[in-house]
Each structure stands twice: as structure tokens, then as C-alpha cells.
């Protein structure tokens, strides 16, 4: 190790939502341990005000659904109270299929306040950054990791500025196209769904009553997530050609097509915000733990948005990693070694979500007559089955007992 190398206990690569959550979780669960933590972020430092759009791509205006389980974790890390004022509760979800009679309502159980909450990425990002600014963290921003060397007792990182860092543990939270995957020459398993998502925030002319809508259309699912001020966060999955065509429409033309697809249960759409499009794939690393380096969030896995599990899956990565690090510190162990238990626990959850969302996509993006009839009957039967609905609600809320599978 060279003399001008700065030493840390843990380096987090990626200062987006997962990376910020990871830093907050570590500071909360390892309080009093005097951990020296660095965050490396490639973008220019964003505005901290939730009222301003950030230059960080992970802090844009898209709607994020926080499961009840994710809210509990954020609360455990003393982050929820800062985030909560910017959220809107989901008390009920209506699931339906366009041009059919099949539908079902999923309600929040009586013993909880909500199925989940919706927040704009820029708002949760700003609040996490404001909270982290109160903590003892070292930021390298904007900065890119250019080289990575795994030694027996540490990892050495070189930044594009020439700065050298050394750490017992590196947590890669730099997303699906992150540099850490590239440096280790890791190629994830990937499946292209042949679908694109178009996202936006839309305003309607009536109160949404905290209802989220999941509607299955001919080309893919369409989700409307309740937000503050009679708005919905829209995630519309369709073909690439359709997504590009929808993005190019003027607002009135887009609203007309959206209204036709979603119907009028949501109310009359009166305003639409900026539209974004992106391809839908599922990808995952077959092994998300390497010597002294752990991949979390989208750096480890990406899933179809059909069940709103992407960020929530990342939060469960963070929770598991933070718990293990806290245990190692209590037991005076090297935080960078023996992560096999994390690998076993997380891969089980990740594979379950990957398979579940993949099945939903394949079942509800198929226009075969018999399959459509089966879906229609299935939704009606689901509405009449309180046991099935209760189990589904628990999973949607992130209350999953991995040992019961």
C-alpha cells in the first residue's frame, strides 16, 4: 500500500438512493463504532432542496413505491421521519384487465397503516442527502473508480483524480451500468422482455383516495400510483415503438391515449409531466459477493416494474448487509470477510422476486384467448378469496418470511 493512500473501513461506490440508504443504515446500526466511511459518486453533487430537480439520474421525478417493509427499515435507520412528509399512502390496489370484467381490490390489513407509500425519487433523494450531511462521512464527488485491486486484507481503489483509497470492504451501489461490474469483468444474466416503460407524473380532476391502479393492457401493464396533490405516478409498459410514439405526442394527444388505456376510474387526466422511456429487462449477477466486495441494488439485480419491487429489493439488500456488518463489529471480526451467509439469504429473495415478476409479465402480456379468459376468471376468483388476497398483500408489503417458502 502506498503512503499517500487514504484508509477507510467501508467504501460505498454510488451515492444514489441505495448508496445513501446504505450509508444511513450503517451509521444507525453501527453507532458508536466510529466507522470511517467514504462514498464515491460519479455525478456532480445535486441540490439538497426537495423542491428542485437534481442533476442525478437516480433522483429524478419518477414515482417510487415504498413497501411497508421498506418503510419499517427506513424508520429503523432514523430516515423515515424526514422522508414521510413527501409520501402518499397506498391503502388499496385495484388490479384489472383492459376490456374484461376481471378485477380485484387488495386492501391494507387492519393492523397496518398502509400497503405502502409513494414518493418522487428527487424528494427521497434530497431528504436522504440532507440527513447524510449531518453524519461523519467522506464524499468523493464527482469521481469515478478507474482501478480496483483486491488484496488479502483490503481493497485498493484508484479514482480518476489520481486519489488512492484503501478499504476493508467495498459496497457496490452504482447501478446496473456501474463501473464496478466492468472492473471485475462480471457479465450478468439478462432477459430482454421486448417491452419499454414510459414514466410520468399526471394530475387528475378528483381525489385519488389513496388507491393505486394496476391495469393489464394488450402490450403490457400500466400502473398508476397515488401521489400528493391529486397526482399519480405513471408507469406504462408497452412495445418500444408504442413507447417512442407516446413520448413524441403533445400533452393533449398523450392524455387522450392514456385515458383510453386506463379508463375513468382514476378520474379525468388534466395534466401530464415530463415523459421518460427506458427498456425493460431483468438481469442479475449469479454471485453478488466477491472478495471484500458486495453488489447491492441495481448493481446486483434489476427487475420488471410490474410489481414495484426494484427499490424495495435493494432496501432488503441494504438491511441484510447492515445487519451483518453490525454483527461483525460487535464480535470484533473483519467486516470484509465471510459474507457467505449474506449471499445465501439474499440470493433466495432475489431469485424469488425475479421469478415472480417474470411469471407475471409472461402471463399478463399474452393475448391468447384462453389465457385471457383464465386471467379474467383468476382475477374474479382472487377477489373472492380472502386468504389469497391476504398472502399477496403481505408479499406486496415486503413482509416475506424467506424460511417459509
Coordinates of C-alpha atoms in Angstrom, one line a residue, residues 70-354:
X70 CA -39.1 -0.8 3.4
X71 CA -40.7 1.9 5.5
X72 CA -40.0 -0.1 8.6
X73 CA -36.4 -0.4 7.6
X74 CA -36.1 3.4 6.9
X75 CA -37.6 4.0 10.3
X76 CA -35.1 1.7 12.0
X77 CA -32.3 3.8 10.4
X78 CA -33.8 7.1 11.6
X79 CA -34.5 8.1 8.0
X80 CA -38.3 7.7 7.7
X81 CA -39.4 10.8 9.6
X82 CA -37.5 13.0 7.2
X83 CA -39.0 11.2 4.2
X84 CA -42.6 10.7 5.4
X85 CA -43.9 14.3 4.7
X86 CA -43.3 13.8 1.0
X87 CA -45.1 10.5 0.7
X88 CA -48.6 9.4 -0.1
X89 CA -50.1 6.3 1.4
X90 CA -51.4 3.4 -0.7
X91 CA -54.4 2.0 1.2
X92 CA -55.9 -0.1 -1.7
X93 CA -54.8 -1.5 -5.0
X94 CA -57.2 -2.2 -7.9
X95 CA -56.0 -4.9 -10.3
X96 CA -57.8 -5.2 -13.6
X97 CA -57.5 -6.1 -17.2
X98 CA -58.5 -3.8 -20.1
X99 CA -61.6 -4.8 -22.0
X100 CA -62.6 -7.5 -19.5
X101 CA -64.7 -7.8 -16.3
X102 CA -61.9 -9.3 -14.2
X103 CA -60.7 -7.1 -11.3
X104 CA -59.7 -7.3 -7.7
X105 CA -59.1 -5.0 -4.8
X106 CA -56.2 -5.5 -2.4
X107 CA -56.6 -3.7 0.9
X108 CA -54.1 -2.9 3.6
X109 CA -54.6 -5.3 6.6
X110 CA -56.3 -3.8 9.7
X111 CA -53.2 -3.9 11.8
X112 CA -51.1 -1.7 9.5
X113 CA -51.5 1.9 8.3
X114 CA -50.9 1.3 4.6
X115 CA -49.9 -1.2 2.0
X116 CA -47.0 1.1 1.1
X117 CA -46.2 4.7 0.2
X118 CA -45.3 6.6 -3.0
X119 CA -42.7 9.3 -3.2
X120 CA -40.9 11.1 -6.0
X121 CA -37.3 10.0 -6.4
X122 CA -36.0 13.6 -6.2
X123 CA -37.8 14.1 -2.9
X124 CA -36.5 10.9 -1.2
X125 CA -33.0 11.6 -2.6
X126 CA -32.9 15.2 -1.3
X127 CA -34.1 14.1 2.2
X128 CA -31.5 11.2 2.4
X129 CA -28.7 13.6 1.3
X130 CA -29.8 16.2 3.9
X131 CA -29.7 13.5 6.6
X132 CA -26.3 12.2 5.5
X133 CA -24.9 15.7 5.5
X134 CA -25.4 15.6 9.3
X135 CA -23.2 12.5 9.6
X136 CA -19.5 11.9 9.6
X137 CA -18.9 10.7 6.0
X138 CA -16.3 11.4 3.4
X139 CA -17.6 12.2 -0.1
X140 CA -15.6 11.9 -3.3
X141 CA -17.8 13.6 -5.9
X142 CA -17.7 13.8 -8.8
X143 CA -15.4 10.8 -9.0
X144 CA -15.0 7.6 -10.9
X145 CA -13.2 4.4 -9.8
X146 CA -10.6 3.6 -12.5
X147 CA -8.8 0.7 -11.0
X148 CA -9.6 -1.9 -8.3
X149 CA -7.1 -4.3 -6.7
X150 CA -8.3 -7.0 -4.3
X151 CA -5.7 -7.8 -1.7
X152 CA -5.9 -10.4 1.1
X153 CA -6.5 -7.8 3.8
X154 CA -8.1 -4.9 1.9
X155 CA -9.2 -3.5 -1.5
X156 CA -7.3 -0.7 -3.1
X157 CA -9.2 1.8 -5.4
X158 CA -7.8 4.5 -7.7
X159 CA -10.1 7.4 -8.6
X160 CA -10.0 9.3 -11.9
X161 CA -8.4 12.2 -9.9
X162 CA -5.5 10.0 -9.0
X163 CA -6.6 9.7 -5.4
X164 CA -6.0 6.3 -3.9
X165 CA -8.3 4.7 -1.3
X166 CA -7.9 1.5 0.8
X167 CA -10.8 -0.2 2.5
X168 CA -11.6 -3.5 4.3
X169 CA -14.9 -3.6 2.4
X170 CA -16.4 -2.1 -0.8
X171 CA -20.1 -1.9 -1.3
X172 CA -21.0 -1.5 -4.9
X173 CA -24.3 0.5 -5.2
X174 CA -23.5 2.1 -8.6
X175 CA -26.4 0.7 -10.6
X176 CA -26.9 -1.8 -13.5
X177 CA -24.4 0.0 -15.7
X178 CA -21.9 0.7 -12.9
X179 CA -18.1 0.7 -13.2
X180 CA -17.6 -1.9 -10.5
X181 CA -19.1 -4.7 -12.7
X182 CA -16.9 -3.6 -15.5
X183 CA -13.7 -3.6 -13.5
X184 CA -14.4 -7.1 -12.3
X185 CA -15.4 -8.2 -15.8
X186 CA -18.7 -9.5 -14.5
X187 CA -21.4 -10.3 -17.0
X188 CA -24.9 -10.6 -15.5
X189 CA -27.6 -13.0 -16.7
X190 CA -30.1 -11.0 -18.6
X191 CA -33.5 -11.4 -20.3
X192 CA -35.0 -8.7 -22.6
X193 CA -38.8 -8.5 -22.3
X194 CA -39.2 -6.7 -25.5
X195 CA -41.1 -4.0 -23.6
X196 CA -40.3 -0.4 -22.8
X197 CA -41.7 1.7 -20.0
X198 CA -42.8 5.3 -20.3
X199 CA -43.0 7.1 -17.0
X200 CA -44.5 10.5 -16.0
X201 CA -46.5 12.2 -13.3
X202 CA -50.1 13.0 -14.1
X203 CA -52.7 15.1 -12.5
X204 CA -56.4 14.2 -12.3
X205 CA -59.6 16.2 -11.6
X206 CA -60.6 14.3 -8.4
X207 CA -59.2 12.8 -5.2
X208 CA -57.4 9.5 -5.7
X209 CA -58.5 8.3 -2.3
X210 CA -55.1 6.5 -1.8
X211 CA -55.9 3.9 -4.4
X212 CA -53.2 2.5 -6.7
X213 CA -54.3 1.0 -10.1
X214 CA -52.6 -1.9 -11.9
X215 CA -54.2 -2.4 -15.3
X216 CA -53.1 -5.0 -17.8
X217 CA -53.3 -3.8 -21.4
X218 CA -52.7 -5.6 -24.7
X219 CA -49.0 -4.7 -24.7
X220 CA -48.1 -4.7 -21.0
X221 CA -49.1 -3.5 -17.6
X222 CA -50.0 0.1 -16.7
X223 CA -49.6 1.3 -13.1
X224 CA -51.0 4.5 -11.6
X225 CA -49.5 5.2 -8.1
X226 CA -51.2 7.8 -5.9
X227 CA -49.1 10.9 -5.1
X228 CA -49.5 14.2 -3.3
X229 CA -51.9 16.9 -4.8
X230 CA -54.3 14.6 -6.8
X231 CA -51.5 13.2 -8.9
X232 CA -50.4 9.7 -10.0
X233 CA -47.1 8.4 -10.8
X234 CA -47.5 6.6 -14.2
X235 CA -45.5 3.5 -15.3
X236 CA -46.8 2.4 -18.7
X237 CA -45.2 -0.7 -20.1
X238 CA -45.7 -1.3 -23.8
X239 CA -43.7 -2.0 -27.0
X240 CA -40.7 0.1 -27.9
X241 CA -42.5 1.5 -31.0
X242 CA -45.5 2.5 -28.9
X243 CA -43.4 4.0 -26.1
X244 CA -41.5 6.2 -28.6
X245 CA -44.7 7.2 -30.3
X246 CA -46.3 8.1 -26.9
X247 CA -43.2 10.2 -25.9
X248 CA -43.5 12.2 -29.1
X249 CA -47.1 13.1 -28.7
X250 CA -48.2 16.5 -27.4
X251 CA -49.7 16.6 -24.0
X252 CA -53.4 16.6 -25.2
X253 CA -52.7 13.6 -27.5
X254 CA -50.9 11.7 -24.8
X255 CA -53.7 12.3 -22.3
X256 CA -56.3 11.0 -24.7
X257 CA -54.4 7.8 -25.3
X258 CA -53.7 7.3 -21.5
X259 CA -57.3 7.9 -20.7
X260 CA -58.4 5.3 -23.2
X261 CA -56.0 2.8 -21.8
X262 CA -56.6 3.3 -18.1
X263 CA -60.3 4.3 -18.1
X264 CA -62.1 6.8 -15.9
X265 CA -61.9 5.2 -12.5
X266 CA -58.8 7.2 -11.8
X267 CA -60.7 10.4 -12.8
X268 CA -60.2 12.7 -15.8
X269 CA -56.5 13.2 -16.5
X270 CA -56.0 17.0 -16.9
X271 CA -52.2 17.4 -16.9
X272 CA -49.1 15.4 -17.7
X273 CA -45.5 16.0 -16.7
X274 CA -42.2 15.2 -18.4
X275 CA -42.1 11.8 -20.0
X276 CA -39.2 9.3 -19.8
X277 CA -38.7 6.0 -21.6
X278 CA -36.4 3.1 -20.9
X279 CA -36.1 -0.6 -21.9
X280 CA -37.4 -3.4 -19.6
X281 CA -35.1 -6.2 -18.8
X282 CA -34.4 -8.5 -15.9
X283 CA -30.7 -9.0 -15.0
X284 CA -28.8 -10.4 -12.1
X285 CA -25.4 -11.4 -11.0
X286 CA -25.2 -15.1 -10.3
X287 CA -22.9 -14.2 -7.4
X288 CA -23.2 -10.8 -5.8
X289 CA -20.4 -11.3 -3.3
X290 CA -16.7 -11.3 -4.3
X291 CA -13.6 -11.0 -2.1
X292 CA -14.2 -7.9 0.1
X293 CA -16.7 -6.6 -2.4
X294 CA -20.5 -6.8 -2.3
X295 CA -23.0 -5.8 -5.0
X296 CA -26.4 -4.3 -3.9
X297 CA -29.5 -2.8 -5.5
X298 CA -29.5 -2.5 -9.3
X299 CA -25.8 -3.2 -9.4
X300 CA -26.8 -6.8 -8.3
X301 CA -30.2 -7.1 -9.9
X302 CA -32.9 -5.4 -12.0
X303 CA -36.5 -6.5 -12.2
X304 CA -39.6 -5.6 -14.3
X305 CA -41.6 -2.8 -12.6
X306 CA -44.8 -4.9 -12.8
X307 CA -44.8 -5.4 -9.0
X308 CA -42.9 -2.3 -7.9
X309 CA -40.2 -4.4 -6.2
X310 CA -37.0 -2.9 -7.6
X311 CA -36.0 -0.3 -4.9
X312 CA -37.6 -2.4 -2.2
X313 CA -35.4 -5.4 -3.2
X314 CA -32.4 -3.0 -2.9
X315 CA -33.6 -1.9 0.6
X316 CA -33.6 -5.5 1.7
X317 CA -30.1 -5.9 0.4
X318 CA -29.1 -2.9 2.5
X319 CA -30.8 -4.2 5.6
X320 CA -29.2 -7.6 5.4
X321 CA -25.7 -6.1 4.7
X322 CA -26.1 -3.5 7.6
X323 CA -27.2 -6.3 10.0
X324 CA -24.2 -8.5 9.1
X325 CA -21.7 -5.6 9.4
X326 CA -23.1 -4.6 12.8
X327 CA -22.7 -8.3 14.0
X328 CA -19.1 -8.4 12.8
X329 CA -18.3 -5.2 14.6
X330 CA -19.9 -6.4 17.8
X331 CA -17.9 -9.7 17.5
X332 CA -14.6 -7.8 16.6
X333 CA -14.5 -9.5 13.2
X334 CA -13.1 -8.3 9.9
X335 CA -16.1 -6.7 8.1
X336 CA -14.8 -7.7 4.7
X337 CA -14.7 -11.4 5.2
X338 CA -17.1 -14.3 5.5
X339 CA -20.1 -13.0 3.5
X340 CA -21.4 -16.5 2.6
X341 CA -24.5 -16.1 4.8
X342 CA -25.4 -12.8 3.1
X343 CA -25.0 -14.5 -0.3
X344 CA -27.3 -17.4 0.7
X345 CA -30.0 -15.2 2.2
X346 CA -30.1 -12.5 -0.5
X347 CA -30.0 -14.9 -3.5
X348 CA -33.0 -16.7 -2.2
X349 CA -35.1 -13.5 -2.0
X350 CA -33.7 -12.1 -5.3
X351 CA -34.5 -15.3 -7.2
X352 CA -38.0 -15.4 -5.8
X353 CA -38.7 -11.8 -6.9
X354 CA -37.1 -12.4 -10.3

